[in-house]
Amino acid sequence: MNCGPEEIAEAVRRLRGGGLVAFPTETVYGLGALALDASAVARVFEAKGRPNTNPLIVHVSSIAMAKRLTTNWTSHANTLAEQLWPGPLSLVLAKTTNIPDIVTAGGPTVAIRMPAHPVTLALIEALDEPLVGPSANISGSISPTSAEHVRSSFDDALVYVLDGGPCQRGIESTVVDVSGTQPRVLRPGLITDLDIASILGVSVSADSESDSIARSPGLSQIHYAPQARTMLVDTADLNASIADGGARVVAITHSGIVPPFKAFSLGNDPDRYAAQLYATLRDADALKPDLIAIESLPTGKTTREQALWRAISDRVSRASADRGKQ
Ligand code: TXA
Ligand code: MG
């Protein structure tokens, strides 16, 4: 971590001037701009090359700030925020009219979250204003989990980076719609549908994929994608044959298998695996292999592990989606 009051003050100055600041969170780095300033938000879309049909998450430093962004702070929202914020959970609620349309892609709802990182909470508190924060990567590529990852995608002059160290959790927040009576998970994450159901004491729906693409437009099929061809490979097939013909293969494994080529072993603890996944995909890609072979994920022993592996599987299957089909 390389960031104190001076860096935060500089970030505040840049943001108030309509500029862009990348901020650390427990999940991934966000590309920040003042959420209530439509032209600053437009710069975020432009810098990322993000389609304007994909809405942004608005980051707050308190529940009071969140309440000012919605016309209906539901009791589900309140219970989840009190128990899980700051944390990797975004709440979708009816938006107020002062939120520019560009933030919500013209839609009637806004996703709100309080990230668990002291630097970013201090930044938002100092601003006393919420920040939009999509992952700080070029649209469609791998999300950044370090300041260095952000710097590799954006020019210093365009994006000021607050270095809060490596992200501890590693995959993006769970997005849950709590605007109605039944909560719906729109994007799975490390806070699982089971966690939400047990806190609220109601059943939670997890959208079918086609449904969730319409409801959470960021869930397009290809996302988080390395440059190199990327494939899920069964443990039994992780042997010399996929390197036949001299193809240069790099594997990402969890089972302890040692393939006959370069491999990154992430182990079989889903929390650890998630925390390392994006940095490892970047490291694998930097070797410019012909193929990144991701060992098919375990299903997990406990129901909690199973839910975590499902969230990781969501990211891994997008990283390895067949571009020919897109
Ligand atoms: O962990 C995170 O959520 C990170 C950090 C930086 O906070 N941010 C992040 O933002 O992942 P982004 O833009 O990469 O992903 C936002 C997701 C997209 O899938 C988007 O479609 C969905 O949230 N989303 C945003 N607003 C929404 C809304 N009003 N309704 C439904 N989905 C929404
Ligand atoms: Mg993203």
Coordinates of N, CA, C and O in Angstrom, one line a residue, residues 85-223:
W85 N -22.3 -4.6 4.8 CA -21.5 -3.4 4.4 C -20.6 -3.0 5.5 O -21.0 -3.0 6.7
P86 N -19.4 -2.5 5.2 CA -18.8 -2.5 3.9 C -18.5 -3.9 3.5 O -18.0 -4.7 4.3
G87 N -18.7 -4.3 2.2 CA -18.5 -5.6 1.8 C -18.9 -5.8 0.3 O -19.4 -4.9 -0.3
P88 N -18.6 -7.0 -0.2 CA -18.7 -7.2 -1.7 C -20.2 -7.5 -2.1 O -20.5 -8.6 -2.7
L89 N -21.1 -6.6 -1.9 CA -22.5 -6.8 -2.2 C -23.0 -5.4 -2.7 O -23.0 -4.4 -2.1
S90 N -23.6 -5.5 -4.0 CA -24.2 -4.3 -4.6 C -25.7 -4.5 -4.6 O -26.3 -5.6 -5.0
L91 N -26.4 -3.5 -4.1 CA -27.9 -3.6 -3.9 C -28.6 -2.8 -5.0 O -28.3 -1.6 -5.2
V92 N -29.5 -3.4 -5.8 CA -30.2 -2.7 -6.9 C -31.5 -2.2 -6.3 O -32.3 -3.0 -5.8
L93 N -31.7 -0.9 -6.5 CA -32.9 -0.3 -5.9 C -33.5 0.8 -6.9 O -32.7 1.2 -7.8
A94 N -34.7 1.2 -6.7 CA -35.3 2.3 -7.5 C -34.4 3.6 -7.3 O -34.1 4.0 -6.2
K95 N -34.1 4.2 -8.5 CA -33.2 5.4 -8.4 C -33.9 6.7 -8.2 O -35.0 6.9 -8.6
T96 N -33.1 7.6 -7.6 CA -33.7 9.0 -7.5 C -33.4 9.7 -8.8 O -32.5 9.3 -9.6
T97 N -34.1 10.9 -9.1 CA -33.9 11.5 -10.3 C -32.6 12.3 -10.5 O -32.2 12.7 -11.6
N98 N -31.9 12.6 -9.3 CA -30.6 13.3 -9.5 C -29.5 12.4 -10.0 O -28.4 12.9 -10.3
I99 N -29.7 11.1 -10.1 CA -28.7 10.3 -10.7 C -28.8 10.4 -12.2 O -29.8 10.1 -12.8
P100 N -27.7 10.8 -12.9 CA -27.8 11.0 -14.3 C -28.1 9.6 -15.0 O -27.7 8.6 -14.6
D101 N -28.9 9.7 -16.1 CA -29.3 8.5 -16.8 C -28.2 7.7 -17.3 O -28.2 6.4 -17.4
I102 N -27.1 8.3 -17.6 CA -25.9 7.6 -18.1 C -25.4 6.6 -17.1 O -24.9 5.5 -17.5
V103 N -25.6 6.8 -15.8 CA -25.1 5.9 -14.8 C -25.8 4.6 -14.8 O -25.3 3.5 -14.7
T104 N -27.2 4.7 -15.1 CA -28.0 3.5 -15.0 C -28.4 3.0 -16.4 O -29.3 2.2 -16.5
A105 N -27.7 3.5 -17.4 CA -28.0 3.1 -18.8 C -29.5 3.4 -19.1 O -30.1 2.6 -19.8
G106 N -30.0 4.5 -18.5 CA -31.3 4.9 -18.8 C -32.4 4.1 -18.0 O -33.6 4.4 -18.1
G107 N -32.0 3.2 -17.2 CA -32.9 2.3 -16.4 C -33.4 3.0 -15.2 O -32.8 4.0 -14.7
P108 N -34.5 2.4 -14.6 CA -35.1 3.0 -13.4 C -34.4 2.6 -12.1 O -34.9 3.1 -11.0
T109 N -33.4 1.7 -12.1 CA -32.8 1.3 -10.9 C -31.3 1.6 -10.9 O -30.7 1.9 -11.9
V110 N -30.8 1.6 -9.7 CA -29.3 1.9 -9.5 C -28.7 0.9 -8.6 O -29.4 0.4 -7.6
A111 N -27.5 0.4 -8.9 CA -26.8 -0.6 -8.1 C -25.9 0.3 -7.1 O -25.2 1.1 -7.6
I112 N -26.0 0.0 -5.8 CA -25.2 0.7 -4.8 C -24.4 -0.2 -4.0 O -24.9 -1.3 -3.5
R113 N -23.1 0.2 -3.7 CA -22.4 -0.6 -2.7 C -21.4 0.2 -1.9 O -20.9 1.2 -2.4
M114 N -21.1 -0.3 -0.7 CA -20.1 0.3 0.2 C -18.9 -0.6 0.2 O -19.0 -1.7 0.8
P115 N -17.8 -0.3 -0.5 CA -16.6 -1.2 -0.6 C -15.9 -1.2 0.8 O -15.8 -0.2 1.5
A116 N -15.2 -2.4 1.0 CA -14.5 -2.5 2.3 C -13.0 -2.3 2.0 O -12.2 -3.2 1.9
H117 N -12.7 -1.0 1.9 CA -11.3 -0.6 1.8 C -11.1 0.8 2.5 O -11.8 1.7 2.1
P118 N -10.2 0.9 3.4 CA -10.1 2.1 4.2 C -9.7 3.3 3.3 O -10.2 4.4 3.5
V119 N -8.9 3.1 2.3 CA -8.5 4.2 1.4 C -9.7 4.8 0.7 O -10.0 6.0 0.6
T120 N -10.5 3.9 0.1 CA -11.7 4.3 -0.7 C -12.8 4.9 0.2 O -13.5 5.8 -0.2
L121 N -13.0 4.3 1.4 CA -14.0 4.9 2.3 C -13.6 6.3 2.7 O -14.4 7.2 2.7
A122 N -12.3 6.5 2.9 CA -11.8 7.8 3.3 C -12.0 8.8 2.1 O -12.3 10.0 2.3
L123 N -11.7 8.3 0.9 CA -11.9 9.1 -0.3 C -13.3 9.6 -0.5 O -13.6 10.8 -0.7
I124 N -14.3 8.7 -0.4 CA -15.7 9.0 -0.6 C -16.2 9.9 0.6 O -16.9 10.9 0.4
E125 N -15.7 9.7 1.8 CA -16.0 10.5 2.9 C -15.5 12.0 2.7 O -16.2 12.9 2.9
A126 N -14.3 12.1 2.2 CA -13.7 13.4 2.0 C -14.5 14.1 0.9 O -14.7 15.3 1.0
L127 N -15.0 13.4 -0.1 CA -15.7 14.0 -1.2 C -17.1 14.4 -0.7 O -17.8 15.3 -1.2
D128 N -17.7 13.5 0.2 CA -19.0 13.6 0.6 C -20.0 13.4 -0.6 O -21.0 14.1 -0.6
E129 N -19.6 12.6 -1.5 CA -20.4 12.4 -2.7 C -20.0 11.0 -3.2 O -18.9 10.5 -3.1
P130 N -21.0 10.3 -3.8 CA -20.8 8.9 -4.3 C -20.0 8.9 -5.6 O -19.9 9.9 -6.3
L131 N -19.3 7.8 -5.8 CA -18.5 7.6 -7.0 C -19.0 6.4 -7.8 O -19.3 5.3 -7.3
V132 N -19.1 6.5 -9.1 CA -19.3 5.4 -10.0 C -18.0 4.6 -10.0 O -16.9 5.2 -9.7
G133 N -18.0 3.3 -10.2 CA -16.8 2.5 -10.2 C -17.0 1.2 -10.9 O -17.1 0.1 -10.2
P134 N -16.9 1.2 -12.2 CA -16.8 -0.1 -12.9 C -15.4 -0.6 -12.7 O -14.5 0.1 -12.2
S135 N -15.1 -1.9 -12.9 CA -13.8 -2.4 -12.8 C -12.9 -1.6 -13.7 O -13.3 -1.2 -14.8
A136 N -11.6 -1.3 -13.2 CA -10.7 -0.4 -13.9 C -9.9 -1.1 -15.0 O -8.7 -1.2 -14.9
N137 N -10.6 -1.7 -15.9 CA -10.0 -2.4 -17.0 C -10.7 -2.0 -18.3 O -11.8 -1.4 -18.3
I138 N -10.0 -2.2 -19.5 CA -10.7 -2.0 -20.7 C -11.8 -3.0 -20.8 O -11.7 -4.2 -20.4
S139 N -13.0 -2.5 -21.3 CA -14.2 -3.3 -21.3 C -13.9 -4.7 -21.9 O -13.3 -4.8 -23.0
G140 N -14.4 -5.8 -21.3 CA -14.2 -7.1 -21.8 C -12.9 -7.8 -21.4 O -12.8 -9.0 -21.5
S141 N -12.0 -7.1 -20.9 CA -10.7 -7.7 -20.5 C -10.7 -8.1 -19.0 O -11.7 -7.9 -18.3
I142 N -9.6 -8.5 -18.5 CA -9.5 -9.1 -17.1 C -9.5 -7.9 -16.1 O -8.8 -6.9 -16.2
S143 N -10.3 -8.1 -15.0 CA -10.5 -7.1 -14.0 C -9.1 -6.9 -13.2 O -8.4 -7.9 -13.1
P144 N -8.8 -5.7 -12.8 CA -7.5 -5.5 -12.1 C -7.6 -5.7 -10.6 O -8.5 -5.3 -9.9
T145 N -6.6 -6.4 -10.1 CA -6.6 -6.6 -8.6 C -5.3 -6.0 -8.0 O -5.0 -6.3 -6.8
S146 N -4.6 -5.2 -8.8 CA -3.5 -4.4 -8.2 C -3.5 -3.1 -8.9 O -4.0 -2.9 -10.0
A147 N -2.8 -2.1 -8.3 CA -2.6 -0.8 -8.9 C -1.8 -0.9 -10.2 O -2.1 -0.3 -11.2
E148 N -0.8 -1.8 -10.2 CA 0.0 -2.1 -11.4 C -0.9 -2.6 -12.6 O -0.7 -2.1 -13.7
H149 N -1.9 -3.4 -12.3 CA -2.8 -3.9 -13.4 C -3.5 -2.7 -14.0 O -3.7 -2.6 -15.2
V150 N -3.9 -1.7 -13.1 CA -4.7 -0.5 -13.6 C -3.7 0.3 -14.5 O -4.1 0.7 -15.6
R151 N -2.5 0.5 -14.0 CA -1.5 1.3 -14.8 C -1.2 0.7 -16.1 O -0.9 1.4 -17.0
S152 N -1.3 -0.6 -16.2 CA -1.0 -1.2 -17.5 C -2.0 -1.0 -18.5 O -1.8 -1.1 -19.7
S153 N -3.2 -0.5 -18.1 CA -4.3 -0.3 -19.1 C -4.6 1.2 -19.4 O -5.1 1.5 -20.4
F154 N -4.2 2.1 -18.4 CA -4.6 3.5 -18.6 C -3.4 4.4 -18.4 O -2.6 4.1 -17.5
D155 N -3.3 5.4 -19.3 CA -2.3 6.4 -19.1 C -2.4 7.2 -17.8 O -3.5 7.5 -17.4
D156 N -1.3 7.4 -17.2 CA -1.2 8.2 -16.0 C -2.0 9.6 -16.1 O -2.6 10.0 -15.1
A157 N -1.8 10.2 -17.2 CA -2.4 11.5 -17.4 C -4.0 11.4 -17.4 O -4.6 12.4 -17.0
L158 N -4.5 10.3 -17.8 CA -6.0 10.1 -17.9 C -6.5 9.6 -16.5 O -7.6 10.1 -16.1
V159 N -5.8 8.7 -15.9 CA -6.3 8.0 -14.7 C -5.3 8.1 -13.6 O -4.2 7.6 -13.7
Y160 N -5.7 8.8 -12.5 CA -4.8 8.9 -11.3 C -5.1 7.6 -10.5 O -6.3 7.3 -10.2
V161 N -4.1 6.8 -10.1 CA -4.3 5.6 -9.4 C -4.0 5.7 -7.9 O -2.8 6.0 -7.6
L162 N -4.9 5.4 -7.1 CA -4.7 5.2 -5.6 C -4.2 3.8 -5.4 O -5.0 2.9 -5.6
D163 N -3.0 3.6 -4.9 CA -2.5 2.3 -4.7 C -2.8 1.8 -3.3 O -2.2 2.2 -2.3
G164 N -3.8 0.9 -3.2 CA -4.2 0.4 -1.9 C -3.8 -1.0 -1.7 O -4.3 -1.8 -0.9
G165 N -2.8 -1.5 -2.5 CA -2.3 -2.8 -2.3 C -3.1 -3.8 -3.1 O -4.1 -3.4 -3.7
P166 N -2.8 -5.1 -3.1 CA -3.6 -6.1 -3.8 C -5.0 -6.3 -3.2 O -5.1 -6.2 -2.0
C167 N -5.9 -6.6 -4.1 CA -7.3 -6.8 -3.6 C -7.4 -8.1 -2.8 O -6.9 -9.1 -3.3
Q168 N -8.1 -8.1 -1.7 CA -8.1 -9.3 -0.8 C -9.1 -10.4 -1.3 O -8.9 -11.5 -1.1
R169 N -10.2 -10.0 -1.9 CA -11.2 -11.0 -2.2 C -11.1 -11.5 -3.7 O -11.4 -12.6 -4.0
G170 N -10.9 -10.6 -4.6 CA -10.5 -11.0 -6.0 C -11.5 -11.1 -7.0 O -11.2 -11.0 -8.2
I171 N -12.8 -11.4 -6.7 CA -13.8 -11.3 -7.8 C -14.9 -10.3 -7.4 O -15.1 -9.9 -6.2
E172 N -15.6 -9.8 -8.4 CA -16.5 -8.6 -8.2 C -17.6 -9.0 -7.3 O -18.0 -10.1 -7.1
S173 N -18.2 -7.9 -6.8 CA -19.3 -8.0 -5.8 C -20.5 -8.8 -6.4 O -20.8 -8.8 -7.6
T174 N -21.2 -9.4 -5.5 CA -22.5 -10.0 -5.8 C -23.5 -8.8 -6.1 O -23.5 -7.9 -5.3
V175 N -24.3 -8.9 -7.2 CA -25.3 -7.9 -7.5 C -26.6 -8.5 -7.2 O -27.0 -9.6 -7.7
V176 N -27.4 -7.9 -6.3 CA -28.7 -8.4 -5.9 C -29.8 -7.3 -6.0 O -29.6 -6.2 -5.5
D177 N -30.9 -7.7 -6.7 CA -32.0 -6.8 -6.8 C -32.9 -6.9 -5.6 O -33.4 -8.0 -5.3
V178 N -32.9 -5.9 -4.7 CA -33.7 -5.9 -3.5 C -34.8 -4.8 -3.6 O -35.3 -4.3 -2.6
S179 N -35.2 -4.5 -4.9 CA -36.2 -3.5 -5.0 C -37.6 -4.0 -4.8 O -38.6 -3.3 -4.5
G180 N -37.8 -5.4 -5.0 CA -39.1 -5.9 -4.8 C -39.2 -6.9 -3.6 O -38.4 -6.8 -2.7
T181 N -40.2 -7.7 -3.6 CA -40.4 -8.6 -2.4 C -39.5 -9.8 -2.4 O -39.0 -10.2 -1.3
Q182 N -39.2 -10.3 -3.6 CA -38.2 -11.4 -3.6 C -36.9 -11.0 -4.1 O -36.8 -10.5 -5.3
P183 N -35.8 -11.1 -3.3 CA -34.5 -10.7 -3.8 C -34.1 -11.6 -5.0 O -34.4 -12.8 -5.0
R184 N -33.4 -11.0 -6.0 CA -32.8 -11.8 -7.1 C -31.4 -11.5 -7.2 O -31.0 -10.3 -7.3
V185 N -30.6 -12.6 -7.3 CA -29.2 -12.4 -7.5 C -28.9 -12.2 -9.0 O -29.3 -13.1 -9.8
L186 N -28.4 -11.1 -9.4 CA -28.2 -10.8 -10.9 C -26.8 -11.2 -11.3 O -26.5 -11.4 -12.4
R187 N -25.8 -11.1 -10.4 CA -24.4 -11.5 -10.6 C -23.9 -12.2 -9.4 O -23.9 -11.6 -8.3
P188 N -23.5 -13.5 -9.5 CA -23.1 -14.2 -8.4 C -21.7 -13.7 -7.9 O -20.9 -13.1 -8.7
G189 N -21.4 -13.8 -6.6 CA -20.2 -13.4 -6.0 C -19.9 -14.1 -4.8 O -20.5 -15.1 -4.4
L190 N -19.0 -13.6 -4.0 CA -18.5 -14.3 -2.8 C -19.5 -14.2 -1.6 O -19.5 -14.9 -0.6
I191 N -20.4 -13.2 -1.7 CA -21.6 -13.3 -0.8 C -22.7 -14.1 -1.6 O -23.0 -13.7 -2.7
T192 N -23.1 -15.2 -1.1 CA -23.8 -16.2 -1.9 C -25.3 -16.0 -1.7 O -25.8 -15.3 -0.7
D193 N -26.1 -16.6 -2.6 CA -27.6 -16.5 -2.5 C -28.0 -17.2 -1.1 O -28.9 -16.7 -0.5
L194 N -27.2 -18.2 -0.6 CA -27.5 -18.8 0.7 C -27.3 -17.8 1.8 O -28.1 -17.7 2.7
D195 N -26.2 -17.0 1.7 CA -25.9 -16.0 2.8 C -27.1 -15.1 2.8 O -27.6 -14.7 3.9
I196 N -27.5 -14.6 1.6 CA -28.6 -13.6 1.6 C -29.9 -14.2 2.1 O -30.6 -13.5 2.9
A197 N -30.2 -15.4 1.7 CA -31.5 -16.0 2.1 C -31.5 -16.2 3.6 O -32.5 -16.0 4.3
S198 N -30.3 -16.6 4.2 CA -30.3 -16.9 5.6 C -30.4 -15.6 6.4 O -31.0 -15.5 7.5
I199 N -29.8 -14.5 5.9 CA -29.9 -13.2 6.6 C -31.4 -12.7 6.6 O -31.9 -12.2 7.5
L200 N -32.0 -12.8 5.4 CA -33.3 -12.2 5.2 C -34.4 -13.1 5.6 O -35.6 -12.6 5.9
G201 N -34.1 -14.4 5.7 CA -35.2 -15.3 6.0 C -36.2 -15.5 4.9 O -37.4 -15.8 5.2
V202 N -35.9 -15.2 3.7 CA -36.8 -15.4 2.5 C -36.0 -16.1 1.4 O -34.8 -16.1 1.5
S203 N -36.7 -16.7 0.5 CA -36.0 -17.4 -0.6 C -35.5 -16.3 -1.6 O -36.0 -15.3 -1.7
V204 N -34.4 -16.7 -2.2 CA -33.7 -15.8 -3.1 C -33.7 -16.4 -4.5 O -33.3 -17.6 -4.6
S205 N -34.0 -15.7 -5.5 CA -33.9 -16.3 -6.9 C -32.6 -16.0 -7.5 O -32.1 -14.8 -7.4
A206 N -32.0 -17.0 -8.1 CA -30.8 -16.7 -8.9 C -31.3 -16.8 -10.4 O -31.8 -17.8 -10.8
D207 N -31.1 -15.7 -11.1 CA -31.6 -15.6 -12.5 C -31.0 -16.7 -13.4 O -29.9 -17.1 -13.2
S208 N -31.8 -17.1 -14.4 CA -31.3 -17.9 -15.4 C -30.3 -17.0 -16.2 O -30.5 -15.7 -16.2
E209 N -29.4 -17.5 -17.0 CA -28.4 -16.7 -17.6 C -29.1 -15.7 -18.6 O -28.8 -14.5 -18.6
S210 N -30.0 -16.2 -19.5 CA -30.5 -15.2 -20.5 C -31.3 -14.1 -19.8 O -31.2 -13.0 -20.2
D211 N -32.0 -14.5 -18.7 CA -32.7 -13.4 -18.0 C -31.7 -12.4 -17.4 O -31.9 -11.2 -17.5
S212 N -30.6 -12.9 -16.9 CA -29.7 -12.0 -16.2 C -29.0 -11.1 -17.2 O -28.5 -10.0 -16.8
I213 N -28.8 -11.5 -18.4 CA -28.1 -10.7 -19.4 C -29.0 -9.4 -19.6 O -28.4 -8.3 -19.6
A214 N -30.3 -9.6 -19.7 CA -31.1 -8.4 -19.8 C -31.2 -7.6 -18.6 O -31.1 -6.4 -18.6
R215 N -31.2 -8.2 -17.4 CA -31.3 -7.5 -16.2 C -30.0 -6.9 -15.7 O -30.0 -5.9 -15.0
S216 N -28.9 -7.5 -16.0 CA -27.6 -7.0 -15.5 C -26.7 -7.1 -16.7 O -26.0 -8.0 -17.0
P217 N -26.9 -6.0 -17.6 CA -26.3 -6.1 -18.9 C -24.8 -6.4 -19.0 O -24.3 -6.8 -20.0
G218 N -24.1 -6.2 -17.9 CA -22.7 -6.4 -17.9 C -22.3 -7.9 -18.0 O -21.2 -8.2 -18.2
L219 N -23.3 -8.7 -17.9 CA -23.0 -10.2 -17.9 C -23.0 -10.7 -19.3 O -23.5 -11.8 -19.6
S220 N -22.4 -10.0 -20.2 CA -22.3 -10.6 -21.6 C -21.4 -11.8 -21.5 O -20.6 -11.9 -20.6
Q221 N -21.5 -12.6 -22.6 CA -20.9 -13.9 -22.5 C -19.4 -13.9 -22.4 O -18.8 -14.6 -21.6
I222 N -18.8 -13.0 -23.2 CA -17.3 -12.9 -23.1 C -16.9 -11.8 -22.2 O -17.4 -10.6 -22.4
H223 N -16.1 -12.0 -21.2 CA -15.8 -11.0 -20.2 C -14.5 -11.6 -19.6 O -14.2 -12.8 -19.7

